[in-house]
Amino acid sequence: MESHVGHVRIFDTTLRDGEQAPGCTMTLEEKLEVARQLARLNVDIIEAGFPAASPGDWAAVHEIAREVGSADGPVIAALARANRDDIEKAWTAIQPAAKRRIHTFMSTSDIHLEHQFRKSRAQCLTIIREMVGFARSLCDDVEFSPMDAGRSDPLFLREAVAVAVQAGATTLNIPDTVGYLTPDEYGAMIRDLHEHVPGIEACTISTHCHDDLGVAVANSLAGVRAGARQVECTINGIGERAGNASLEEVVMAIHTRGQFYAVRTQINTQEIARTSRLVSSFIGVPVPPNKAIVGANAFAHESGIHQDGVLKHRQTYEIMSAETVGLDGNALVLGKHSGRHALRSKLHAMGVELDNDEEFQRLFESFKDLCDRKKRVDDRDILALVTGELQHAPEIFKLDHVQYTSGSSLIPTATVRLIGPDGQSHTDSNQGTGPVDAIYQAINRIIRRPNELIEFSINAITEGLDAVAEVTVRIREQGVSSSSDGENIGASTSTAVSLSGRRSAQQIFSGYGVHTDTIMAAAYAYMAALNKMLAARQERIKAEAVVYEVLGVKF
Ligand code: KIV
Ligand code: ZN
């Protein structure tokens, strides 16, 4: 008997709250790829970015709206502070989408009003009334968030939300901005607004919970139990500080315990694993093995008692199946003798779309190369190759040749040859503390752009000695001055978007490499990160030119 009632909208903010977190930089192409994948995942709303932050952010939102915002696709939302300029920029950026939403916010907690905004409560209500009204004069779908609702005076919060409802907000999003509340408190806050704000029954109440105390998902679900019908969340739970509620956990909790929550979502759960992997490789943040739903161990039964039980009857220790989240990639699929046609049909079956024949050809070559090195090539290997291909790190410098020596009594030494943007080849050598260090130093001698390696991680995609290694690196560009000279506008940064709306210094770039030779995977990952760093400046300049000159939007 179908006992689920009600639909909970999934509002994905990976490209806004997620992307503005330290080091979660994505290029425009990567943001587009994530947006396409979110559409396959069938999220209801994609918050594509914060257009007033920079011309680059505006351009990314505009492009996503154009490409992904079709009539049968998701709603495309853009964030705006409660001022006319931000709201106008959000509105122009989402123009090409068939279904558009302006999301505007204003703090309502005394601590924010006094110390950050220097506004009285009365002024705060005036701003909400005027700016929600202005947004509504442009767009039929307006979301308002009372920022730091979790620490706001409950009676003032009721008042602020009521003003937003009167001014035309259609969704009221209630953020626990600093992740302070317990599930009981968060649920009670939602219930209180539900019961006491006149007119709110015609609107959607939404949750937006941060994970500072590790309860973002529990709080969001408590919000759903109390009547919220939209959950804001991110893939892998990325976001400011400890992150946001993780989409995969919220969705699978509702999927698995649908009768308890008495709601359902429209998410295509089989796309969850792929989406998680894509985001993780783009931002260079590996998913911890014990992460619920998408961690490598989430469906692995290690202890003898558990294995025995699962073999006898799966549900003895499994509350959901790996297949439901798209983790059925262990089947042997292709090998040395598989040709283009077999790879194409496999990609099709996996739901992978490549942009053009050139991308397919590169992927096919990597696949053939892999088959020479590895006997059993399964879905996980193919997904890793695809992820590397979709990384869209522009190849300003191409890694053409790597040679290294290392050993217990040898000084690690590497020689690399790169092809530069001018088509010329550049060769250099260096010694290092190990082969990876020697390669990285030789590359740096050619590229000459100061950077610091801040993270390096290796993961084996499959079991066995011939497993494909995936390496993720994160580098911080050095010698970059503050945003006041315009240098950093448009790139994600370790300090993210400030209240002034501008991004600040210390840009972090990630790179991802896959190869059966771990050292080679490390070399590719470093090249990808360096190329992103080099391309960031070009992209900023291009975005500024398009936004200023072609579209006439001023920053
Ligand atoms: O956490 C928060 O309060 C936000 C708002 C902008 C919705 O991200
Ligand atoms: Zn947030």
XYZ file of C-alpha atoms and ligand atoms in Angstrom:
564
model
C 0.000 0.000 0.000
C 1.382 3.428 -0.975
C 1.377 5.408 2.225
C 3.774 8.189 1.203
C 2.173 11.578 0.906
C 3.622 14.801 -0.295
C 6.597 15.672 -2.415
C 9.767 17.114 -0.950
C 11.655 19.301 -3.398
C 15.383 18.817 -3.531
C 17.140 22.168 -3.922
C 20.766 21.513 -4.757
C 23.194 24.249 -3.752
C 26.451 22.455 -4.624
C 27.249 25.152 -7.183
C 26.591 28.017 -4.749
C 27.021 27.196 -1.035
C 29.219 24.207 -1.984
C 31.407 25.925 -4.517
C 32.041 28.963 -2.325
C 33.646 26.751 0.356
C 37.426 26.830 0.754
C 39.172 25.240 -2.200
C 36.038 23.951 -3.945
C 36.952 25.788 -7.138
C 35.289 24.654 -10.341
C 35.888 26.008 -13.804
C 32.906 27.157 -15.842
C 33.026 23.930 -17.856
C 33.076 21.858 -14.667
C 30.134 23.788 -13.210
C 28.233 23.109 -16.415
C 29.070 19.419 -16.248
C 27.881 19.248 -12.632
C 24.676 21.102 -13.588
C 24.016 18.607 -16.404
C 24.558 15.740 -13.984
C 22.251 17.349 -11.394
C 19.596 17.491 -14.102
C 20.099 13.734 -14.724
C 19.820 13.194 -10.986
C 16.475 14.993 -11.379
C 16.852 17.602 -8.652
C 13.954 20.052 -8.557
C 16.041 23.207 -8.257
C 19.684 23.997 -9.030
C 21.096 27.026 -7.239
C 23.601 27.846 -9.935
C 25.574 30.542 -8.116
C 25.796 34.064 -6.740
C 25.950 36.278 -9.855
C 26.883 39.507 -8.030
C 30.090 37.922 -6.709
C 31.988 38.453 -9.972
C 31.581 38.524 -13.740
C 32.791 34.908 -13.755
C 30.032 33.820 -11.375
C 27.439 35.764 -13.390
C 28.629 34.126 -16.622
C 28.521 30.633 -15.084
C 24.929 31.094 -13.856
C 23.904 32.490 -17.263
C 25.469 29.553 -19.094
C 23.848 26.983 -16.793
C 20.485 28.702 -17.240
C 20.956 28.560 -21.008
C 22.088 24.963 -21.215
C 20.356 23.155 -18.387
C 17.293 25.299 -17.702
C 14.931 23.714 -20.244
C 11.163 23.588 -19.753
C 11.278 19.972 -18.558
C 14.502 20.530 -16.597
C 15.107 21.913 -13.114
C 14.299 25.414 -11.891
C 17.461 27.553 -12.058
C 17.937 29.729 -8.980
C 20.449 32.484 -8.309
C 21.382 33.984 -4.956
C 21.212 37.723 -4.250
C 21.761 39.805 -1.127
C 18.747 41.968 -0.303
C 19.712 44.919 -2.490
C 18.558 46.030 -5.947
C 21.890 45.583 -7.670
C 22.336 41.954 -6.564
C 18.725 41.115 -7.366
C 19.016 42.644 -10.854
C 22.228 40.688 -11.501
C 20.583 37.453 -10.331
C 17.599 38.163 -12.572
C 19.646 38.909 -15.694
C 21.859 35.856 -15.081
C 18.943 33.380 -14.939
C 17.131 34.926 -17.927
C 17.714 32.064 -20.408
C 16.127 29.442 -18.111
C 12.536 28.363 -18.701
C 11.922 28.122 -14.932
C 13.650 30.819 -12.875
C 13.958 31.652 -9.199
C 15.491 34.610 -7.372
C 16.759 33.654 -3.910
C 17.358 36.661 -1.702
C 18.467 36.735 1.919
C 18.859 39.059 4.905
C 20.039 38.230 8.413
C 17.483 38.311 11.203
C 19.578 37.417 14.268
C 20.493 40.266 16.610
C 24.141 39.260 16.554
C 24.274 39.656 12.754
C 22.134 42.805 12.679
C 24.149 44.588 15.366
C 27.690 43.534 14.543
C 27.695 42.836 10.839
C 24.917 44.829 9.176
C 24.574 47.589 11.783
C 20.825 47.721 11.220
C 17.910 47.804 13.646
C 15.172 45.195 13.556
C 12.830 47.796 12.043
C 15.319 48.530 9.259
C 15.708 44.810 8.675
C 11.936 44.428 8.157
C 11.895 47.372 5.743
C 14.714 45.853 3.694
C 12.914 42.499 3.550
C 9.609 44.118 2.516
C 11.192 46.252 -0.199
C 13.645 43.745 -1.621
C 11.374 40.699 -1.628
C 8.768 42.946 -3.267
C 11.320 44.108 -5.843
C 12.376 40.524 -6.606
C 8.718 39.539 -6.947
C 8.127 42.402 -9.389
C 10.670 40.681 -11.648
C 10.071 37.001 -11.049
C 7.061 34.886 -10.021
C 9.216 32.475 -8.056
C 10.989 34.196 -5.151
C 12.717 32.520 -2.236
C 13.567 34.442 0.920
C 16.039 33.275 3.597
C 16.251 34.917 7.038
C 19.959 34.236 7.502
C 20.973 32.891 10.925
C 17.321 32.027 11.592
C 18.563 29.394 14.029
C 19.873 32.077 16.403
C 17.161 34.650 15.756
C 14.583 35.670 18.347
C 11.660 33.327 17.493
C 9.062 36.119 17.682
C 11.101 38.414 15.444
C 11.693 35.515 13.056
C 7.919 35.028 12.766
C 7.581 38.741 11.996
C 10.358 38.736 9.377
C 8.962 35.654 7.646
C 5.459 37.154 7.688
C 6.764 40.323 6.017
C 8.471 38.227 3.329
C 5.237 36.279 2.735
C 3.236 39.516 2.415
C 5.827 40.946 0.033
C 5.395 37.972 -2.293
C 7.954 35.294 -1.331
C 6.826 31.875 -2.545
C 9.450 29.805 -0.680
C 10.623 30.557 2.850
C 13.984 28.989 3.512
C 14.976 28.759 7.173
C 18.774 28.539 7.548
C 20.635 27.217 10.536
C 23.552 29.193 9.136
C 26.061 28.297 11.831
C 24.900 24.716 12.462
C 23.940 25.437 16.079
C 20.558 23.794 16.545
C 19.581 20.300 17.620
C 17.061 18.314 15.538
C 14.342 18.928 18.156
C 14.962 22.661 18.127
C 15.144 22.881 14.343
C 11.911 20.895 13.920
C 10.203 23.083 16.542
C 11.304 26.243 14.692
C 9.778 24.999 11.418
C 6.575 23.939 13.177
C 6.323 27.311 14.913
C 6.548 29.200 11.614
C 4.131 26.774 9.991
C 1.572 27.428 12.717
C 2.024 31.148 13.326
C 2.879 32.941 10.099
C -0.262 34.105 8.298
C -0.339 33.054 4.643
C 2.570 30.615 4.949
C 0.310 27.685 4.044
C 0.343 28.913 0.449
C 4.168 28.904 0.406
C 6.827 26.212 0.603
C 8.910 26.012 3.765
C 12.482 24.960 3.135
C 15.371 23.697 5.275
C 18.984 24.857 4.976
C 21.207 23.294 7.638
C 24.942 23.520 8.167
C 26.928 20.675 9.665
C 29.093 22.333 12.325
C 27.866 19.899 14.974
C 27.403 17.001 12.562
C 23.591 17.107 12.572
C 22.759 18.912 9.308
C 21.009 15.882 7.810
C 19.180 15.077 11.074
C 18.047 18.712 11.327
C 16.844 18.763 7.715
C 14.851 15.577 8.249
C 13.393 16.992 11.467
C 12.342 19.985 9.346
C 10.605 17.656 6.902
C 8.787 15.934 9.760
C 7.621 19.371 10.909
C 6.206 20.304 7.510
C 9.104 21.567 5.349
C 8.624 20.570 1.721
C 11.959 21.647 0.301
C 15.415 20.594 1.489
C 18.530 22.533 0.531
C 21.547 20.301 0.323
C 24.772 19.617 -1.546
C 26.490 16.649 -3.137
C 28.855 15.002 -0.630
C 27.701 17.622 1.892
C 30.200 20.236 0.697
C 29.683 23.834 1.772
C 30.801 26.577 4.102
C 32.988 25.304 6.980
C 31.771 21.796 7.930
C 29.410 21.854 4.954
C 25.701 21.514 4.306
C 23.266 18.633 4.626
C 24.392 15.966 2.183
C 21.943 15.393 -0.666
C 22.613 11.673 -0.900
C 21.965 11.134 2.815
C 18.755 13.167 2.883
C 17.442 11.501 -0.273
C 18.286 7.952 0.783
C 16.856 8.503 4.279
C 13.571 9.533 2.679
C 13.811 6.724 0.116
C 14.544 4.042 2.712
C 12.213 5.351 5.433
C 9.507 6.782 3.201
C 6.665 5.615 5.402
C 8.195 7.228 8.462
C 8.770 10.580 6.756
C 5.525 10.256 4.772
C 7.058 11.982 1.761
C 9.006 11.135 -1.376
C 11.465 12.888 -3.648
C 11.736 12.707 -7.426
C 15.478 11.956 -7.350
C 16.813 9.312 -9.709
C 18.790 7.559 -6.976
C 20.816 5.501 -9.460
C 22.647 8.676 -10.448
C 23.811 9.369 -6.878
C 27.167 7.562 -6.962
C 28.138 9.057 -10.301
C 27.230 12.585 -9.175
C 29.211 12.183 -5.974
C 32.254 10.997 -7.873
C 32.066 13.773 -10.427
C 31.900 16.522 -7.787
C 34.630 14.925 -5.701
C 37.051 14.739 -8.630
C 36.309 18.287 -9.832
C 36.912 19.903 -6.448
C 39.753 17.585 -5.461
C 38.132 16.486 -2.210
C 38.008 12.686 -1.898
C 34.924 11.088 -0.347
C 35.874 9.494 3.015
C 35.573 5.672 2.846
C 33.103 5.561 5.728
C 30.847 8.309 4.318
C 27.210 7.194 4.373
C 25.723 6.191 0.990
C 28.699 7.059 -1.253
C 31.815 6.074 0.743
C 33.841 3.120 -0.580
C 32.909 1.078 2.504
C 29.257 2.087 2.655
C 28.173 -1.273 1.229
C 31.207 -3.408 2.144
C 30.664 -6.157 4.687
C 33.948 -7.033 6.320
C 33.291 -9.015 9.464
C 32.695 -12.770 9.165
C 29.352 -12.590 10.950
C 28.080 -9.859 8.625
C 29.342 -11.647 5.497
C 27.732 -14.864 6.621
C 24.426 -13.095 7.187
C 24.480 -11.217 3.869
C 25.292 -14.395 1.946
C 22.336 -16.154 3.547
C 19.916 -13.273 3.181
C 21.013 -9.808 2.001
C 18.669 -7.867 4.206
C 20.167 -9.285 7.391
C 22.709 -6.456 7.286
C 21.579 -4.273 4.368
C 18.876 -1.632 4.619
C 19.333 -0.503 1.018
C 21.159 -1.916 -1.963
C 24.274 -0.579 -3.629
C 22.431 -0.799 -6.972
C 19.843 1.726 -5.793
C 22.502 4.431 -5.582
C 24.185 3.355 -8.824
C 27.023 1.410 -7.209
C 26.630 -1.771 -9.232
C 29.920 -1.282 -11.049
C 31.691 -4.475 -10.107
C 30.611 -6.477 -13.139
C 33.299 -7.357 -15.632
C 32.355 -5.421 -18.714
C 35.038 -4.826 -21.297
C 38.525 -6.011 -22.139
C 41.450 -5.911 -24.516
C 39.384 -6.989 -27.505
C 36.535 -4.551 -27.046
C 36.298 -1.942 -29.756
C 34.827 1.521 -30.145
C 31.310 0.226 -30.539
C 31.453 -1.776 -27.290
C 32.815 1.217 -25.389
C 30.142 3.491 -26.866
C 27.319 1.147 -25.843
C 28.819 0.725 -22.389
C 28.985 4.503 -21.948
C 25.415 4.773 -23.148
C 24.291 2.112 -20.651
C 26.101 4.018 -17.905
C 24.315 7.225 -18.938
C 27.571 8.995 -19.813
C 27.357 11.626 -22.534
C 30.526 12.944 -24.082
C 30.473 16.305 -25.809
C 32.147 15.332 -29.074
C 34.080 12.712 -31.030
C 37.388 14.165 -29.968
C 36.539 13.506 -26.307
C 35.420 9.977 -27.181
C 38.604 9.314 -29.130
C 40.776 10.416 -26.186
C 38.730 8.257 -23.859
C 39.039 5.269 -26.201
C 42.813 5.663 -26.299
C 42.988 5.771 -22.489
C 40.708 2.733 -22.360
C 42.931 0.748 -24.751
C 45.981 1.790 -22.785
C 44.284 0.589 -19.616
C 43.341 -2.771 -21.185
C 47.021 -3.330 -21.964
C 47.884 -2.897 -18.319
C 44.868 -4.364 -16.559
C 43.099 -7.645 -17.243
C 39.694 -6.892 -15.812
C 38.255 -3.519 -16.716
C 34.974 -2.837 -14.966
C 32.503 0.035 -14.629
C 34.498 1.634 -11.853
C 37.594 1.862 -14.060
C 35.598 3.306 -16.921
C 33.950 5.847 -14.670
C 37.392 6.932 -13.429
C 38.608 7.424 -17.009
C 35.464 9.360 -17.877
C 35.849 11.530 -14.792
C 39.431 12.324 -15.801
C 38.235 13.180 -19.312
C 35.372 15.361 -18.081
C 37.671 17.309 -15.812
C 37.956 19.994 -18.428
C 41.290 21.218 -17.179
C 42.304 23.255 -20.193
C 45.562 21.861 -21.532
C 47.637 25.031 -21.716
C 50.703 22.870 -21.113
C 50.430 19.225 -22.182
C 52.435 16.477 -20.495
C 54.248 14.788 -23.348
C 56.888 12.631 -21.702
C 57.935 11.598 -18.192
C 60.974 9.615 -17.186
C 62.077 8.984 -13.623
C 64.518 6.923 -11.608
C 64.203 6.115 -7.958
C 65.178 3.411 -5.511
C 66.749 2.769 -2.118
C 70.235 3.810 -3.254
C 69.354 6.179 -6.107
C 68.703 9.899 -5.938
C 65.163 10.347 -7.240
C 65.487 12.198 -10.535
C 62.914 13.069 -13.200
C 62.931 14.476 -16.703
C 59.716 15.858 -18.174
C 58.786 17.208 -21.573
C 55.812 19.561 -21.887
C 54.229 21.001 -24.999
C 53.523 24.687 -24.391
C 50.670 26.863 -25.673
C 52.867 27.893 -28.579
C 53.250 24.234 -29.666
C 56.926 24.238 -28.665
C 58.298 21.414 -26.534
C 60.108 22.226 -23.287
C 62.279 19.683 -21.458
C 63.764 19.944 -17.967
C 65.014 17.701 -15.172
C 65.215 17.860 -11.408
C 65.995 15.808 -8.356
C 63.559 15.458 -5.479
C 62.812 13.738 -2.211
C 61.005 11.046 -4.193
C 59.946 10.468 -7.807
C 56.738 12.528 -7.485
C 58.599 15.459 -5.951
C 61.274 15.246 -8.682
C 58.588 15.281 -11.416
C 56.726 18.195 -9.819
C 59.912 20.221 -9.500
C 60.902 19.535 -13.104
C 57.426 20.660 -14.238
C 57.734 23.813 -12.132
C 61.061 24.640 -13.712
C 59.241 24.846 -17.038
C 55.961 26.488 -16.019
C 57.466 28.923 -13.490
C 54.279 29.849 -11.676
C 54.817 29.707 -7.866
C 52.462 27.351 -6.060
C 52.293 25.288 -2.911
C 51.144 21.668 -2.852
C 48.634 21.567 -0.011
C 47.058 18.157 -0.498
C 47.967 14.917 -2.218
C 45.867 11.779 -2.039
C 46.013 8.397 -3.759
C 43.180 5.939 -4.025
C 42.972 2.547 -5.729
C 39.783 2.379 -7.789
C 39.478 -1.396 -7.701
C 41.045 -4.249 -5.802
C 44.166 -6.095 -7.049
C 47.776 -5.178 -7.792
C 46.928 -3.942 -11.285
C 44.304 -1.524 -9.929
C 43.947 1.901 -11.485
C 45.248 4.602 -9.165
C 43.465 7.914 -8.887
C 45.454 10.828 -7.531
C 43.939 14.096 -6.386
C 46.099 17.127 -5.663
C 45.287 20.611 -4.469
C 47.656 23.514 -4.969
C 47.555 27.082 -3.740
C 48.703 29.788 -6.091
C 51.362 31.948 -4.533
C 52.311 35.551 -5.081
C 48.699 36.632 -5.700
C 47.684 39.943 -4.157
C 44.333 40.809 -2.526
C 41.089 41.285 -4.430
C 41.385 45.074 -4.379
C 43.439 45.001 -7.570
C 40.807 42.897 -9.293
C 43.229 39.998 -9.659
C 41.074 37.477 -7.829
C 37.619 38.410 -8.901
C 35.845 35.453 -10.377
C 37.759 32.578 -8.855
C 36.831 30.478 -5.885
C 39.151 31.041 -3.005
C 40.122 29.715 0.350
C 38.211 32.529 2.033
C 35.251 32.325 -0.330
C 32.816 35.111 -1.104
C 32.809 37.917 1.411
C 29.843 40.055 2.339
C 31.106 42.684 -0.061
C 30.245 40.074 -2.665
C 33.812 39.814 -3.887
C 36.005 36.774 -3.812
C 39.305 37.162 -1.997
C 42.882 35.951 -2.311
C 44.628 32.566 -1.977
C 43.120 30.601 -4.777
C 43.179 26.828 -4.543
C 43.077 24.594 -7.594
C 42.573 20.858 -7.708
C 43.677 18.275 -10.227
C 42.742 14.668 -10.795
C 44.760 11.977 -12.598
C 44.126 8.287 -13.278
C 46.639 5.680 -14.411
C 47.720 2.153 -13.516
C 51.120 3.701 -12.696
C 50.626 5.749 -9.530
C 53.528 8.098 -10.372
C 51.996 8.859 -13.758
C 48.583 9.455 -12.143
C 50.341 11.922 -9.819
C 51.983 13.683 -12.775
C 48.651 14.028 -14.633
C 46.895 15.294 -11.492
C 49.526 17.989 -10.960
C 49.387 19.087 -14.589
C 45.583 19.343 -14.361
C 45.802 21.568 -11.276
C 48.510 23.767 -12.808
C 46.570 24.138 -16.038
C 43.488 25.176 -14.076
C 45.558 27.767 -12.252
C 46.924 29.142 -15.515
C 43.491 29.123 -17.131
C 41.739 30.850 -14.230
C 43.200 34.201 -15.143
C 42.298 33.797 -18.827
C 38.755 32.773 -17.862
C 38.335 35.807 -15.618
C 39.432 38.167 -18.337
C 37.111 36.481 -20.852
C 34.127 36.524 -18.471
C 34.664 40.188 -17.715
C 34.771 41.015 -21.418
C 31.550 39.090 -22.141
C 29.658 40.394 -19.158
C 30.723 44.038 -19.547
C 30.941 44.456 -23.270
C 28.546 41.988 -24.811
C 25.798 41.920 -22.204
C 26.332 45.334 -20.631
C 26.137 44.107 -17.019
C 28.284 46.374 -14.825
C 30.179 45.220 -11.724
O 23.699 29.404 5.377
C 23.008 30.368 4.987
O 22.383 31.097 5.758
C 22.972 30.617 3.556
C 21.968 31.615 3.074
C 22.549 32.525 2.049
C 20.769 30.896 2.571
O 23.668 29.976 2.790
Zn 24.437 28.138 3.767
